[in-house]
Amino acid sequence: MEAESGVIDRVKRRVAAAKEWGREFVERERFRHRWVDHLIRTVQRYHVREGDRLAGALTYFAFLSFFPLLALAFALFGVIVTFRPDALATLIKAVNAQLPGLAEQLHIDQLAGARAGAGVIGLLGLFYAGLGAIEALRTALRDIWMTSRPKPSFFVGKFHDLVALALLGVIMLVSVVVSGFAAGATGAVAGWLGLGGSVFGEFTVRLAGAGASLLADLLIFLVILGWLIKPDEPLRVVLKGALLGAVGFGLLKQLAALILSGTLRNPIYGTFAVIVGLLLWINLSARLVLYTAAWTATATLGPPPGPTPLPSPAIPDREEPWPDA
């Protein structure tokens, strides 16, 4: 018994020593490198403000607004199909490149044909679910930012949310559709532009699509970080945060195909596979938005909001902290 107790004590001491070494190492790196400290403060802000809970609420309203927005988009696209029938097949291919299986589940060809009814349903649905999603997003951003600025009046707030919804809806649809066309319908688009059969032409279309998608994503995060919350941070900080979010959202859109394809192959979900995959993708997008907001909100040199303070000045052999870039 004494031998076992001695072994346990030695293990505990080594674990405690390892934890102490790790804590000192992290604190030292925070003091030496500004980006390390910023990253830690970002994660702390997200978790202290319960970012996962906020992302869950945002996912609920965003999921409700997704289908009315999609119906409205395809109603508008139905006008294009009237003049260009082959555009429908290209659209379905592009949607499947981004969200596999969604085109079949939603019967896009029928939505495009019934554009009047789909447009009315989409418009009415957006007023309910869309404004709820924007309000949930604004509330989550205020929580992440820990702002004490008073909320606008009801009518001013709803008008503000309506403008944000219109901007985000248009830009997000452009972003997803452009990404889908660039990924899954490069040959068709190149043919429309007279570049069909050319490797250089298809590469140019793919590159232009990726650039346009990145620009659209940048505008999305500028609206989210700059219009919805109206932060006190300088414009350059908001731009950096928007660029970070745009790159992350672009990568997430590329991963969406893997997420949904893996969900579709899971027999547990059955007919709800696309819905489950879509919920997962929306939730990951919501978390990305809130992490980006936390990064932007903690960009200035200040103490983190969490329980861990800034590195202690008593660290031995410290270097000059955070030299100006």
XYZ file of C-alpha atoms in Angstrom:
325
model
C 0.000 0.000 0.000
C 2.805 2.386 0.888
C 4.568 1.611 -2.393
C 1.385 2.296 -4.371
C 0.817 5.517 -2.428
C 4.367 6.611 -3.194
C 3.902 5.972 -6.919
C 0.633 7.937 -6.946
C 2.275 10.853 -5.137
C 5.152 10.924 -7.645
C 2.713 10.887 -10.552
C 0.720 13.740 -8.997
C 3.894 15.781 -8.466
C 4.979 15.236 -12.060
C 1.544 16.162 -13.379
C 1.537 19.314 -11.226
C 5.056 20.168 -12.423
C 4.009 19.652 -16.051
C 0.972 21.902 -15.571
C 3.125 24.594 -13.973
C 5.659 24.379 -16.785
C 2.880 24.606 -19.370
C 1.324 27.607 -17.643
C 4.652 29.427 -17.465
C 5.399 28.586 -21.102
C 2.043 29.931 -22.290
C 2.382 33.085 -20.175
C 5.898 33.646 -21.486
C 4.778 33.240 -25.093
C 1.856 35.595 -24.498
C 4.282 38.202 -23.256
C 6.702 37.729 -26.145
C 4.242 37.447 -29.041
C 1.226 39.656 -29.418
C -0.581 37.239 -31.752
C -0.407 34.461 -29.137
C -1.928 36.722 -26.498
C -4.566 37.895 -28.966
C -5.480 34.317 -29.859
C -5.829 33.342 -26.190
C -7.929 36.418 -25.422
C -10.146 35.593 -28.424
C -10.841 32.072 -27.169
C -11.386 33.382 -23.624
C -13.857 36.018 -24.795
C -15.785 33.429 -26.810
C -16.071 30.965 -23.927
C -16.651 33.527 -21.167
C -19.567 34.969 -23.163
C -20.882 31.416 -23.850
C -20.321 31.555 -27.585
C -21.595 28.017 -28.192
C -24.953 28.904 -26.629
C -25.188 32.075 -28.710
C -24.290 30.106 -31.843
C -27.063 27.621 -31.056
C -29.682 30.370 -30.845
C -28.355 31.909 -34.035
C -28.462 28.512 -35.787
C -32.163 28.119 -34.981
C -33.212 31.410 -36.570
C -30.753 31.085 -39.466
C -32.108 27.622 -40.273
C -35.675 28.949 -40.305
C -34.693 31.767 -42.652
C -32.606 29.578 -44.978
C -35.484 27.992 -46.883
C -37.540 31.178 -47.451
C -34.365 32.866 -48.670
C -33.645 29.939 -50.966
C -37.207 29.945 -52.296
C -36.998 33.665 -53.017
C -33.648 33.235 -54.740
C -34.909 30.462 -57.003
C -38.031 32.460 -57.765
C -35.796 35.244 -59.042
C -33.627 32.731 -60.860
C -36.748 31.335 -62.532
C -36.923 34.532 -64.570
C -33.444 33.799 -65.913
C -34.435 30.204 -66.696
C -37.239 31.557 -68.888
C -34.680 33.161 -71.187
C -31.904 30.593 -70.693
C -33.316 27.073 -70.070
C -29.867 25.450 -69.827
C -29.068 27.682 -66.843
C -31.245 25.498 -64.581
C -29.045 22.416 -65.029
C -25.980 24.543 -64.381
C -27.549 25.960 -61.210
C -28.426 22.483 -59.887
C -24.864 21.346 -60.547
C -23.483 24.404 -58.762
C -25.753 23.919 -55.732
C -24.770 20.254 -55.491
C -21.113 21.256 -55.570
C -21.630 23.350 -52.425
C -24.479 21.499 -50.671
C -24.663 17.919 -52.000
C -28.154 16.446 -52.069
C -29.947 19.721 -51.383
C -31.042 20.221 -54.981
C -32.809 16.846 -55.068
C -34.453 17.327 -51.665
C -35.818 20.769 -52.561
C -36.802 19.965 -56.182
C -35.125 23.068 -57.567
C -36.626 22.538 -61.016
C -40.143 22.815 -59.542
C -39.193 25.884 -57.499
C -37.859 27.607 -60.575
C -41.054 26.761 -62.470
C -43.362 28.004 -59.701
C -41.441 31.229 -59.221
C -44.497 33.348 -58.347
C -45.647 31.159 -55.449
C -42.098 30.523 -54.269
C -41.399 34.248 -54.319
C -44.424 35.071 -52.155
C -43.613 32.295 -49.675
C -39.983 33.314 -49.555
C -40.790 36.980 -49.030
C -43.248 36.316 -46.194
C -40.911 33.811 -44.572
C -38.037 36.248 -44.682
C -39.959 38.908 -42.774
C -40.489 36.500 -39.899
C -37.465 34.221 -39.765
C -34.991 36.571 -41.420
C -35.559 39.458 -39.032
C -35.421 37.001 -36.133
C -32.055 35.738 -37.367
C -30.663 39.263 -37.686
C -31.908 40.190 -34.206
C -30.336 37.014 -32.778
C -27.078 37.844 -34.559
C -27.077 41.430 -33.292
C -27.797 40.250 -29.735
C -24.978 37.695 -29.942
C -22.562 40.320 -31.254
C -23.470 42.721 -28.455
C -22.841 39.917 -25.969
C -19.468 39.029 -27.502
C -18.492 42.709 -27.615
C -19.702 43.246 -24.038
C -21.104 46.582 -25.136
C -23.111 48.802 -22.838
C -24.414 50.990 -25.663
C -28.226 51.268 -25.407
C -30.296 49.426 -27.985
C -32.099 51.460 -30.666
C -35.840 51.968 -30.491
C -38.119 49.235 -31.844
C -38.838 50.808 -35.238
C -35.292 52.063 -35.766
C -33.949 48.650 -34.788
C -36.295 46.804 -37.164
C -35.411 49.127 -40.035
C -31.734 48.627 -39.231
C -32.228 44.850 -39.192
C -34.196 44.925 -42.450
C -31.382 46.763 -44.238
C -28.845 44.323 -42.811
C -31.012 41.359 -43.863
C -31.276 42.648 -47.417
C -27.537 43.270 -47.666
C -26.563 39.947 -46.115
C -29.132 37.974 -48.111
C -28.043 39.334 -51.484
C -24.313 39.114 -50.752
C -24.544 35.631 -49.222
C -26.511 34.257 -52.165
C -23.980 35.739 -54.555
C -21.161 34.233 -52.494
C -22.595 30.698 -52.366
C -23.777 30.680 -55.994
C -20.477 32.060 -57.307
C -18.542 29.497 -55.265
C -20.788 26.746 -56.567
C -20.412 27.823 -60.182
C -16.647 28.136 -59.784
C -16.412 24.661 -58.250
C -19.034 22.630 -60.080
C -19.948 24.406 -63.310
C -16.667 25.837 -64.548
C -16.963 24.267 -67.992
C -20.503 25.549 -68.568
C -19.651 29.094 -67.489
C -16.521 29.050 -69.635
C -18.684 27.949 -72.566
C -21.089 30.848 -71.994
C -18.117 33.221 -72.112
C -16.734 31.659 -75.276
C -13.816 30.027 -73.449
C -15.064 26.438 -73.586
C -12.532 23.702 -74.272
C -9.651 25.844 -73.056
C -7.779 24.826 -69.922
C -6.684 28.421 -69.451
C -10.269 29.614 -69.859
C -11.616 27.219 -67.235
C -8.761 28.106 -64.881
C -9.503 31.811 -65.372
C -13.201 31.273 -64.623
C -12.370 29.248 -61.499
C -9.879 31.863 -60.289
C -12.276 34.735 -60.982
C -15.041 32.866 -59.162
C -12.834 32.297 -56.122
C -11.847 35.973 -56.074
C -15.447 37.145 -56.432
C -16.538 34.744 -53.687
C -13.807 36.022 -51.350
C -14.858 39.612 -52.049
C -18.502 38.752 -51.342
C -17.519 37.026 -48.081
C -15.474 40.076 -47.116
C -18.530 42.279 -47.656
C -20.630 39.878 -45.548
C -18.308 40.215 -42.576
C -17.986 43.965 -43.051
C -21.769 44.222 -42.761
C -21.772 41.939 -39.704
C -18.845 43.550 -37.884
C -19.286 47.122 -39.061
C -23.000 47.698 -39.642
C -24.780 45.487 -37.126
C -22.675 46.238 -34.057
C -21.016 49.559 -35.019
C -17.863 48.888 -32.960
C -15.498 51.441 -31.479
C -12.457 49.694 -32.989
C -10.628 51.447 -35.863
C -11.614 50.610 -39.421
C -8.347 48.768 -40.063
C -9.126 46.397 -37.168
C -12.615 45.720 -38.530
C -11.148 45.145 -42.005
C -8.638 42.638 -40.632
C -11.408 40.836 -38.770
C -13.613 40.807 -41.880
C -10.771 39.421 -43.993
C -10.081 36.723 -41.405
C -13.757 35.780 -41.347
C -13.981 35.802 -45.162
C -11.060 33.398 -45.517
C -12.508 31.134 -42.825
C -15.970 31.190 -44.412
C -14.471 30.346 -47.799
C -12.743 27.310 -46.303
C -15.947 26.360 -44.504
C -17.889 26.441 -47.773
C -15.353 24.064 -49.269
C -15.785 21.772 -46.262
C -19.578 21.912 -46.592
C -19.479 19.353 -49.388
C -17.522 16.947 -47.185
C -19.810 17.560 -44.202
C -23.004 16.941 -46.151
C -21.657 13.997 -48.117
C -20.575 12.321 -44.876
C -23.984 12.976 -43.338
C -25.809 11.601 -46.382
C -23.893 8.332 -46.117
C -24.885 7.904 -42.464
C -27.929 5.571 -42.327
C -28.883 6.848 -38.866
C -30.208 10.136 -40.244
C -32.168 8.579 -43.124
C -34.363 11.104 -44.929
C -33.273 13.876 -42.552
C -29.619 13.613 -43.599
C -29.595 16.819 -45.645
C -31.375 18.743 -42.876
C -28.925 17.495 -40.234
C -25.962 18.331 -42.450
C -27.363 21.781 -43.160
C -27.887 22.431 -39.442
C -24.299 21.403 -38.771
C -22.994 23.703 -41.489
C -25.056 26.656 -40.236
C -23.880 26.058 -36.670
C -20.228 25.965 -37.743
C -20.790 29.187 -39.701
C -22.376 30.825 -36.636
C -19.416 29.812 -34.478
C -17.029 31.184 -37.080
C -18.870 34.520 -37.066
C -18.734 34.739 -33.266
C -15.061 33.748 -33.113
C -14.338 36.430 -35.707
C -16.284 38.938 -33.611
C -14.338 37.880 -30.508
C -11.057 38.325 -32.408
C -12.080 41.804 -33.548
C -13.384 42.821 -30.117
C -10.113 41.805 -28.421
C -7.796 43.305 -31.036
C -6.855 46.285 -28.869
C -4.212 45.959 -26.167
C -6.202 45.319 -23.036
C -6.648 42.675 -20.346
C -8.644 39.602 -21.373
C -12.163 39.293 -19.979
C -11.589 35.760 -18.733
C -10.084 34.537 -15.470
C -6.518 34.447 -16.815
C -4.814 37.850 -16.522
C -2.160 39.253 -18.779
C 1.293 37.723 -18.310
C 2.911 38.712 -15.052
C 5.841 41.165 -15.349
C 7.695 38.931 -12.903
C 8.510 36.398 -15.634
C 12.289 35.909 -15.617
C 14.421 36.750 -18.643
C 11.530 38.365 -20.461
C 11.961 40.012 -23.810
C 10.545 43.313 -24.973
C 6.794 42.746 -25.390
C 5.047 43.047 -28.741
C 7.336 45.213 -30.886
C 5.475 47.446 -33.259
C 4.895 45.866 -36.633
